[in-house]
Amino acid sequence: DQVLNQRNVLFEAQNVMQRELTLAKQVHTKLLLPRKIRLNGILINVQYKPSFEIGGDFYDVISLANHRVAIMIADLTGHGIQAALCTALLKFAFTAFKQSSAEAIEILQGMNEILYKGLPQDIYAAALLAVIDTETWKCKIVNGGIPHPFLLSRRLGRVEKLFASGMMLGLFENNVYEPGIEAEIQLGKKDTLFLFTDGLTEIRQRTDSFFGDHLVADTIIKFSAQTS
């Protein structure tokens, strides 16, 4: 009888965990935008696949003042329910700047202030912002802990790594936080900006090696050749 009671307790605990996991997944899914977004002449395609049932990776897009669009990708530390639910605060911190005239660095600093005050202990966010002016097609990028993005230049027929780096969000107060150096690029017709989290570069291949930056670049080149 004691063994049977223990099995029933474990079974019920498993059911409770599964219900919480399902609820967290529903909340997280509702926070995500569609996988294909058109905004102010920009086409954004998203591939999102968590390594576990749910995770802390996130993306969002908002319109800013002065004909600009801001794209964010982020990766919260940890996995599972806690990380997934923390994306709600991440979305709030980002969308607080909708239709504002803030620059990319100012948005990242503002997000850091909100996340520092609101995230649970030991949960932090790596995040990258790309702000595109849809009149001049200049793009400003600030990066706090996300792998360096790539630009596929159709005119030059090559892939270029874009270097921008700074601190993760939620670790330090704003008087200590350093958003890093902003990168600025000029986008050309049909250029592709490729943003990704370390979930891509840390995929293990059959050879047990990681899918590193060089393979990301090679894959972009192969894909562009197929679609050109």
PDB file of N, CA, C and O in Angstrom, residues 127-184:
ATOM      1  N   ALA A 127      20.635  39.873 -25.530  1.00  0.00           N
ATOM      2  CA  ALA A 127      19.694  40.475 -26.480  1.00  0.00           C
ATOM      3  C   ALA A 127      20.432  41.266 -27.546  1.00  0.00           C
ATOM      4  O   ALA A 127      21.499  41.839 -27.292  1.00  0.00           O
ATOM      5  N   LEU A 128      19.850  41.289 -28.735  1.00  0.00           N
ATOM      6  CA  LEU A 128      20.385  42.076 -29.847  1.00  0.00           C
ATOM      7  C   LEU A 128      19.251  42.895 -30.428  1.00  0.00           C
ATOM      8  O   LEU A 128      18.139  42.412 -30.609  1.00  0.00           O
ATOM      9  N   LEU A 129      19.558  44.163 -30.733  1.00  0.00           N
ATOM     10  CA  LEU A 129      18.595  45.050 -31.381  1.00  0.00           C
ATOM     11  C   LEU A 129      19.146  45.516 -32.717  1.00  0.00           C
ATOM     12  O   LEU A 129      20.309  45.930 -32.815  1.00  0.00           O
ATOM     13  N   ALA A 130      18.306  45.439 -33.732  1.00  0.00           N
ATOM     14  CA  ALA A 130      18.629  46.020 -35.033  1.00  0.00           C
ATOM     15  C   ALA A 130      17.554  47.052 -35.340  1.00  0.00           C
ATOM     16  O   ALA A 130      16.365  46.710 -35.400  1.00  0.00           O
ATOM     17  N   VAL A 131      17.952  48.308 -35.500  1.00  0.00           N
ATOM     18  CA  VAL A 131      17.012  49.386 -35.799  1.00  0.00           C
ATOM     19  C   VAL A 131      17.270  49.852 -37.228  1.00  0.00           C
ATOM     20  O   VAL A 131      18.368  50.305 -37.567  1.00  0.00           O
ATOM     21  N   ILE A 132      16.233  49.728 -38.075  1.00  0.00           N
ATOM     22  CA  ILE A 132      16.365  50.014 -39.503  1.00  0.00           C
ATOM     23  C   ILE A 132      15.540  51.236 -39.863  1.00  0.00           C
ATOM     24  O   ILE A 132      14.340  51.295 -39.576  1.00  0.00           O
ATOM     25  N   ASP A 133      16.206  52.206 -40.497  1.00  0.00           N
ATOM     26  CA  ASP A 133      15.521  53.380 -41.031  1.00  0.00           C
ATOM     27  C   ASP A 133      15.016  53.006 -42.426  1.00  0.00           C
ATOM     28  O   ASP A 133      15.813  52.760 -43.333  1.00  0.00           O
ATOM     29  N   THR A 134      13.700  52.957 -42.599  1.00  0.00           N
ATOM     30  CA  THR A 134      13.141  52.472 -43.869  1.00  0.00           C
ATOM     31  C   THR A 134      13.108  53.544 -44.956  1.00  0.00           C
ATOM     32  O   THR A 134      12.586  53.298 -46.051  1.00  0.00           O
ATOM     33  N   GLU A 135      13.670  54.723 -44.678  1.00  0.00           N
ATOM     34  CA  GLU A 135      13.831  55.729 -45.730  1.00  0.00           C
ATOM     35  C   GLU A 135      15.249  55.722 -46.275  1.00  0.00           C
ATOM     36  O   GLU A 135      15.461  55.783 -47.483  1.00  0.00           O
ATOM     37  N   THR A 136      16.231  55.627 -45.377  1.00  0.00           N
ATOM     38  CA  THR A 136      17.637  55.631 -45.803  1.00  0.00           C
ATOM     39  C   THR A 136      18.209  54.220 -45.888  1.00  0.00           C
ATOM     40  O   THR A 136      19.264  54.012 -46.467  1.00  0.00           O
ATOM     41  N   TRP A 137      17.527  53.252 -45.246  1.00  0.00           N
ATOM     42  CA  TRP A 137      17.970  51.857 -45.145  1.00  0.00           C
ATOM     43  C   TRP A 137      19.299  51.714 -44.419  1.00  0.00           C
ATOM     44  O   TRP A 137      20.053  50.779 -44.645  1.00  0.00           O
ATOM     45  N   LYS A 138      19.552  52.663 -43.513  1.00  0.00           N
ATOM     46  CA  LYS A 138      20.666  52.502 -42.581  1.00  0.00           C
ATOM     47  C   LYS A 138      20.196  51.656 -41.409  1.00  0.00           C
ATOM     48  O   LYS A 138      19.068  51.792 -40.944  1.00  0.00           O
ATOM     49  N   CYS A 139      21.069  50.793 -40.932  1.00  0.00           N
ATOM     50  CA  CYS A 139      20.726  49.873 -39.852  1.00  0.00           C
ATOM     51  C   CYS A 139      21.737  50.023 -38.727  1.00  0.00           C
ATOM     52  O   CYS A 139      22.947  49.949 -38.953  1.00  0.00           O
ATOM     53  N   LYS A 140      21.230  50.234 -37.506  1.00  0.00           N
ATOM     54  CA  LYS A 140      22.088  50.324 -36.328  1.00  0.00           C
ATOM     55  C   LYS A 140      21.861  49.091 -35.460  1.00  0.00           C
ATOM     56  O   LYS A 140      20.717  48.716 -35.201  1.00  0.00           O
ATOM     57  N   ILE A 141      22.959  48.495 -35.012  1.00  0.00           N
ATOM     58  CA  ILE A 141      22.879  47.249 -34.252  1.00  0.00           C
ATOM     59  C   ILE A 141      23.611  47.409 -32.926  1.00  0.00           C
ATOM     60  O   ILE A 141      24.753  47.875 -32.878  1.00  0.00           O
ATOM     61  N   VAL A 142      22.930  47.027 -31.838  1.00  0.00           N
ATOM     62  CA  VAL A 142      23.575  46.932 -30.533  1.00  0.00           C
ATOM     63  C   VAL A 142      23.363  45.506 -30.036  1.00  0.00           C
ATOM     64  O   VAL A 142      22.308  44.914 -30.232  1.00  0.00           O
ATOM     65  N   ASN A 143      24.378  44.988 -29.377  1.00  0.00           N
ATOM     66  CA  ASN A 143      24.375  43.556 -29.076  1.00  0.00           C
ATOM     67  C   ASN A 143      24.863  43.309 -27.652  1.00  0.00           C
ATOM     68  O   ASN A 143      25.980  43.683 -27.302  1.00  0.00           O
ATOM     69  N   GLY A 144      24.017  42.680 -26.858  1.00  0.00           N
ATOM     70  CA  GLY A 144      24.402  42.316 -25.504  1.00  0.00           C
ATOM     71  C   GLY A 144      24.388  40.813 -25.319  1.00  0.00           C
ATOM     72  O   GLY A 144      23.456  40.265 -24.737  1.00  0.00           O
ATOM     73  N   GLY A 145      25.405  40.133 -25.847  1.00  0.00           N
ATOM     74  CA  GLY A 145      25.570  38.723 -25.568  1.00  0.00           C
ATOM     75  C   GLY A 145      25.048  37.746 -26.600  1.00  0.00           C
ATOM     76  O   GLY A 145      25.124  36.529 -26.404  1.00  0.00           O
ATOM     77  N   ILE A 146      24.517  38.230 -27.728  1.00  0.00           N
ATOM     78  CA  ILE A 146      24.037  37.361 -28.809  1.00  0.00           C
ATOM     79  C   ILE A 146      25.187  37.140 -29.805  1.00  0.00           C
ATOM     80  O   ILE A 146      25.999  38.038 -30.019  1.00  0.00           O
ATOM     81  N   PRO A 147      25.282  35.960 -30.431  1.00  0.00           N
ATOM     82  CA  PRO A 147      26.325  35.766 -31.452  1.00  0.00           C
ATOM     83  C   PRO A 147      26.258  36.858 -32.521  1.00  0.00           C
ATOM     84  O   PRO A 147      25.171  37.346 -32.858  1.00  0.00           O
ATOM     85  N   HIS A 148      27.411  37.242 -33.031  1.00  0.00           N
ATOM     86  CA  HIS A 148      27.464  38.296 -34.044  1.00  0.00           C
ATOM     87  C   HIS A 148      26.610  37.916 -35.248  1.00  0.00           C
ATOM     88  O   HIS A 148      26.725  36.804 -35.774  1.00  0.00           O
ATOM     89  N   PRO A 149      25.755  38.838 -35.702  1.00  0.00           N
ATOM     90  CA  PRO A 149      24.912  38.542 -36.870  1.00  0.00           C
ATOM     91  C   PRO A 149      25.715  38.591 -38.166  1.00  0.00           C
ATOM     92  O   PRO A 149      26.870  39.040 -38.184  1.00  0.00           O
ATOM     93  N   PHE A 150      25.081  38.160 -39.240  1.00  0.00           N
ATOM     94  CA  PHE A 150      25.698  38.190 -40.558  1.00  0.00           C
ATOM     95  C   PHE A 150      24.853  39.028 -41.504  1.00  0.00           C
ATOM     96  O   PHE A 150      23.617  39.065 -41.393  1.00  0.00           O
ATOM     97  N   LEU A 151      25.524  39.684 -42.449  1.00  0.00           N
ATOM     98  CA  LEU A 151      24.846  40.413 -43.517  1.00  0.00           C
ATOM     99  C   LEU A 151      25.193  39.749 -44.836  1.00  0.00           C
ATOM    100  O   LEU A 151      26.365  39.604 -45.187  1.00  0.00           O
ATOM    101  N   LEU A 152      24.149  39.352 -45.574  1.00  0.00           N
ATOM    102  CA  LEU A 152      24.342  38.836 -46.925  1.00  0.00           C
ATOM    103  C   LEU A 152      24.138  39.991 -47.895  1.00  0.00           C
ATOM    104  O   LEU A 152      23.022  40.504 -48.039  1.00  0.00           O
ATOM    105  N   SER A 153      25.219  40.426 -48.529  1.00  0.00           N
ATOM    106  CA  SER A 153      25.153  41.509 -49.502  1.00  0.00           C
ATOM    107  C   SER A 153      24.918  40.916 -50.886  1.00  0.00           C
ATOM    108  O   SER A 153      25.782  40.208 -51.423  1.00  0.00           O
ATOM    109  N   ARG A 154      23.758  41.183 -51.467  1.00  0.00           N
ATOM    110  CA  ARG A 154      23.458  40.671 -52.807  1.00  0.00           C
ATOM    111  C   ARG A 154      24.334  41.357 -53.848  1.00  0.00           C
ATOM    112  O   ARG A 154      24.753  40.744 -54.825  1.00  0.00           O
ATOM    113  N   ARG A 155      24.635  42.649 -53.630  1.00  0.00           N
ATOM    114  CA  ARG A 155      25.442  43.392 -54.596  1.00  0.00           C
ATOM    115  C   ARG A 155      26.859  42.864 -54.653  1.00  0.00           C
ATOM    116  O   ARG A 155      27.434  42.678 -55.728  1.00  0.00           O
ATOM    117  N   LEU A 156      27.433  42.582 -53.476  1.00  0.00           N
ATOM    118  CA  LEU A 156      28.811  42.105 -53.425  1.00  0.00           C
ATOM    119  C   LEU A 156      28.908  40.589 -53.519  1.00  0.00           C
ATOM    120  O   LEU A 156      29.989  40.041 -53.765  1.00  0.00           O
ATOM    121  N   GLY A 157      27.790  39.909 -53.297  1.00  0.00           N
ATOM    122  CA  GLY A 157      27.789  38.449 -53.373  1.00  0.00           C
ATOM    123  C   GLY A 157      28.616  37.798 -52.278  1.00  0.00           C
ATOM    124  O   GLY A 157      29.279  36.795 -52.505  1.00  0.00           O
ATOM    125  N   ARG A 158      28.553  38.347 -51.074  1.00  0.00           N
ATOM    126  CA  ARG A 158      29.340  37.785 -49.976  1.00  0.00           C
ATOM    127  C   ARG A 158      28.619  37.955 -48.649  1.00  0.00           C
ATOM    128  O   ARG A 158      27.688  38.753 -48.522  1.00  0.00           O
ATOM    129  N   VAL A 159      29.092  37.189 -47.665  1.00  0.00           N
ATOM    130  CA  VAL A 159      28.537  37.245 -46.315  1.00  0.00           C
ATOM    131  C   VAL A 159      29.555  37.906 -45.396  1.00  0.00           C
ATOM    132  O   VAL A 159      30.738  37.556 -45.407  1.00  0.00           O
ATOM    133  N   GLU A 160      29.092  38.853 -44.595  1.00  0.00           N
ATOM    134  CA  GLU A 160      29.977  39.610 -43.706  1.00  0.00           C
ATOM    135  C   GLU A 160      29.476  39.497 -42.274  1.00  0.00           C
ATOM    136  O   GLU A 160      28.279  39.640 -42.001  1.00  0.00           O
ATOM    137  N   LYS A 161      30.382  39.219 -41.337  1.00  0.00           N
ATOM    138  CA  LYS A 161      30.023  39.199 -39.918  1.00  0.00           C
ATOM    139  C   LYS A 161      30.012  40.633 -39.392  1.00  0.00           C
ATOM    140  O   LYS A 161      30.908  41.422 -39.697  1.00  0.00           O
ATOM    141  N   LEU A 162      28.989  40.957 -38.614  1.00  0.00           N
ATOM    142  CA  LEU A 162      28.833  42.307 -38.085  1.00  0.00           C
ATOM    143  C   LEU A 162      29.203  42.324 -36.608  1.00  0.00           C
ATOM    144  O   LEU A 162      28.543  41.684 -35.792  1.00  0.00           O
ATOM    145  N   PHE A 163      30.247  43.039 -36.282  1.00  0.00           N
ATOM    146  CA  PHE A 163      30.761  43.027 -34.912  1.00  0.00           C
ATOM    147  C   PHE A 163      30.131  44.139 -34.090  1.00  0.00           C
ATOM    148  O   PHE A 163      30.273  45.317 -34.396  1.00  0.00           O
ATOM    149  N   ALA A 164      29.403  43.745 -33.064  1.00  0.00           N
ATOM    150  CA  ALA A 164      28.838  44.666 -32.070  1.00  0.00           C
ATOM    151  C   ALA A 164      28.694  43.860 -30.797  1.00  0.00           C
ATOM    152  O   ALA A 164      28.208  42.733 -30.822  1.00  0.00           O
ATOM    153  N   SER A 165      29.135  44.404 -29.690  1.00  0.00           N
ATOM    154  CA  SER A 165      29.086  43.626 -28.452  1.00  0.00           C
ATOM    155  C   SER A 165      28.867  44.545 -27.257  1.00  0.00           C
ATOM    156  O   SER A 165      29.205  45.727 -27.285  1.00  0.00           O
ATOM    157  N   GLY A 166      28.275  43.981 -26.217  1.00  0.00           N
ATOM    158  CA  GLY A 166      28.024  44.716 -24.986  1.00  0.00           C
ATOM    159  C   GLY A 166      27.644  43.746 -23.886  1.00  0.00           C
ATOM    160  O   GLY A 166      27.789  42.536 -24.027  1.00  0.00           O
ATOM    161  N   MET A 167      27.142  44.266 -22.769  1.00  0.00           N
ATOM    162  CA  MET A 167      26.796  43.433 -21.616  1.00  0.00           C
ATOM    163  C   MET A 167      25.411  42.804 -21.775  1.00  0.00           C
ATOM    164  O   MET A 167      24.530  43.370 -22.420  1.00  0.00           O
ATOM    165  N   MET A 168      25.226  41.650 -21.134  1.00  0.00           N
ATOM    166  CA  MET A 168      23.905  41.051 -21.036  1.00  0.00           C
ATOM    167  C   MET A 168      22.984  41.953 -20.212  1.00  0.00           C
ATOM    168  O   MET A 168      23.440  42.769 -19.419  1.00  0.00           O
ATOM    169  N   LEU A 169      21.684  41.779 -20.393  1.00  0.00           N
ATOM    170  CA  LEU A 169      20.709  42.618 -19.706  1.00  0.00           C
ATOM    171  C   LEU A 169      20.289  41.994 -18.382  1.00  0.00           C
ATOM    172  O   LEU A 169      20.154  40.778 -18.267  1.00  0.00           O
ATOM    173  N   GLY A 170      20.064  42.853 -17.398  1.00  0.00           N
ATOM    174  CA  GLY A 170      19.569  42.399 -16.101  1.00  0.00           C
ATOM    175  C   GLY A 170      20.644  42.068 -15.099  1.00  0.00           C
ATOM    176  O   GLY A 170      20.345  41.716 -13.958  1.00  0.00           O
ATOM    177  N   LEU A 171      21.911  42.190 -15.486  1.00  0.00           N
ATOM    178  CA  LEU A 171      23.019  41.874 -14.582  1.00  0.00           C
ATOM    179  C   LEU A 171      23.380  43.047 -13.678  1.00  0.00           C
ATOM    180  O   LEU A 171      23.696  42.859 -12.505  1.00  0.00           O
ATOM    181  N   PHE A 172      23.341  44.258 -14.241  1.00  0.00           N
ATOM    182  CA  PHE A 172      23.814  45.429 -13.513  1.00  0.00           C
ATOM    183  C   PHE A 172      22.821  46.587 -13.630  1.00  0.00           C
ATOM    184  O   PHE A 172      22.066  46.676 -14.603  1.00  0.00           O
ATOM    185  N   GLU A 173      22.863  47.463 -12.631  1.00  0.00           N
ATOM    186  CA  GLU A 173      22.085  48.692 -12.710  1.00  0.00           C
ATOM    187  C   GLU A 173      22.614  49.550 -13.857  1.00  0.00           C
ATOM    188  O   GLU A 173      23.740  49.376 -14.322  1.00  0.00           O
ATOM    189  N   ASN A 174      21.797  50.516 -14.286  1.00  0.00           N
ATOM    190  CA  ASN A 174      22.161  51.316 -15.452  1.00  0.00           C
ATOM    191  C   ASN A 174      23.397  52.185 -15.242  1.00  0.00           C
ATOM    192  O   ASN A 174      24.069  52.559 -16.208  1.00  0.00           O
ATOM    193  N   ASN A 175      23.723  52.520 -13.994  1.00  0.00           N
ATOM    194  CA  ASN A 175      24.928  53.327 -13.783  1.00  0.00           C
ATOM    195  C   ASN A 175      26.205  52.503 -13.957  1.00  0.00           C
ATOM    196  O   ASN A 175      27.302  53.053 -14.010  1.00  0.00           O
ATOM    197  N   VAL A 176      26.052  51.181 -14.067  1.00  0.00           N
ATOM    198  CA  VAL A 176      27.186  50.286 -14.319  1.00  0.00           C
ATOM    199  C   VAL A 176      27.087  49.653 -15.702  1.00  0.00           C
ATOM    200  O   VAL A 176      28.086  49.356 -16.344  1.00  0.00           O
ATOM    201  N   TYR A 177      25.848  49.484 -16.181  1.00  0.00           N
ATOM    202  CA  TYR A 177      25.608  48.780 -17.441  1.00  0.00           C
ATOM    203  C   TYR A 177      26.249  49.515 -18.620  1.00  0.00           C
ATOM    204  O   TYR A 177      26.159  50.739 -18.730  1.00  0.00           O
ATOM    205  N   GLU A 178      26.900  48.757 -19.507  1.00  0.00           N
ATOM    206  CA  GLU A 178      27.548  49.318 -20.692  1.00  0.00           C
ATOM    207  C   GLU A 178      26.994  48.622 -21.934  1.00  0.00           C
ATOM    208  O   GLU A 178      27.242  47.437 -22.148  1.00  0.00           O
ATOM    209  N   PRO A 179      26.215  49.340 -22.757  1.00  0.00           N
ATOM    210  CA  PRO A 179      25.601  48.702 -23.926  1.00  0.00           C
ATOM    211  C   PRO A 179      26.570  48.384 -25.056  1.00  0.00           C
ATOM    212  O   PRO A 179      26.201  47.736 -26.029  1.00  0.00           O
ATOM    213  N   GLY A 180      27.795  48.829 -24.956  1.00  0.00           N
ATOM    214  CA  GLY A 180      28.783  48.503 -25.983  1.00  0.00           C
ATOM    215  C   GLY A 180      28.759  49.471 -27.149  1.00  0.00           C
ATOM    216  O   GLY A 180      28.052  50.475 -27.152  1.00  0.00           O
ATOM    217  N   ILE A 181      29.534  49.136 -28.160  1.00  0.00           N
ATOM    218  CA  ILE A 181      29.664  50.004 -29.334  1.00  0.00           C
ATOM    219  C   ILE A 181      28.605  49.632 -30.364  1.00  0.00           C
ATOM    220  O   ILE A 181      28.409  48.463 -30.693  1.00  0.00           O
ATOM    221  N   GLU A 182      27.940  50.635 -30.880  1.00  0.00           N
ATOM    222  CA  GLU A 182      26.891  50.436 -31.874  1.00  0.00           C
ATOM    223  C   GLU A 182      27.515  50.256 -33.258  1.00  0.00           C
ATOM    224  O   GLU A 182      28.414  50.991 -33.656  1.00  0.00           O
ATOM    225  N   ALA A 183      27.062  49.249 -33.975  1.00  0.00           N
ATOM    226  CA  ALA A 183      27.504  49.038 -35.353  1.00  0.00           C
ATOM    227  C   ALA A 183      26.477  49.653 -36.295  1.00  0.00           C
ATOM    228  O   ALA A 183      25.271  49.550 -36.060  1.00  0.00           O
ATOM    229  N   GLU A 184      26.941  50.295 -37.349  1.00  0.00           N
ATOM    230  CA  GLU A 184      26.030  50.885 -38.335  1.00  0.00           C
ATOM    231  C   GLU A 184      26.393  50.383 -39.726  1.00  0.00           C
ATOM    232  O   GLU A 184      27.557  50.399 -40.120  1.00  0.00           O
TER     233      GLU A 184
END
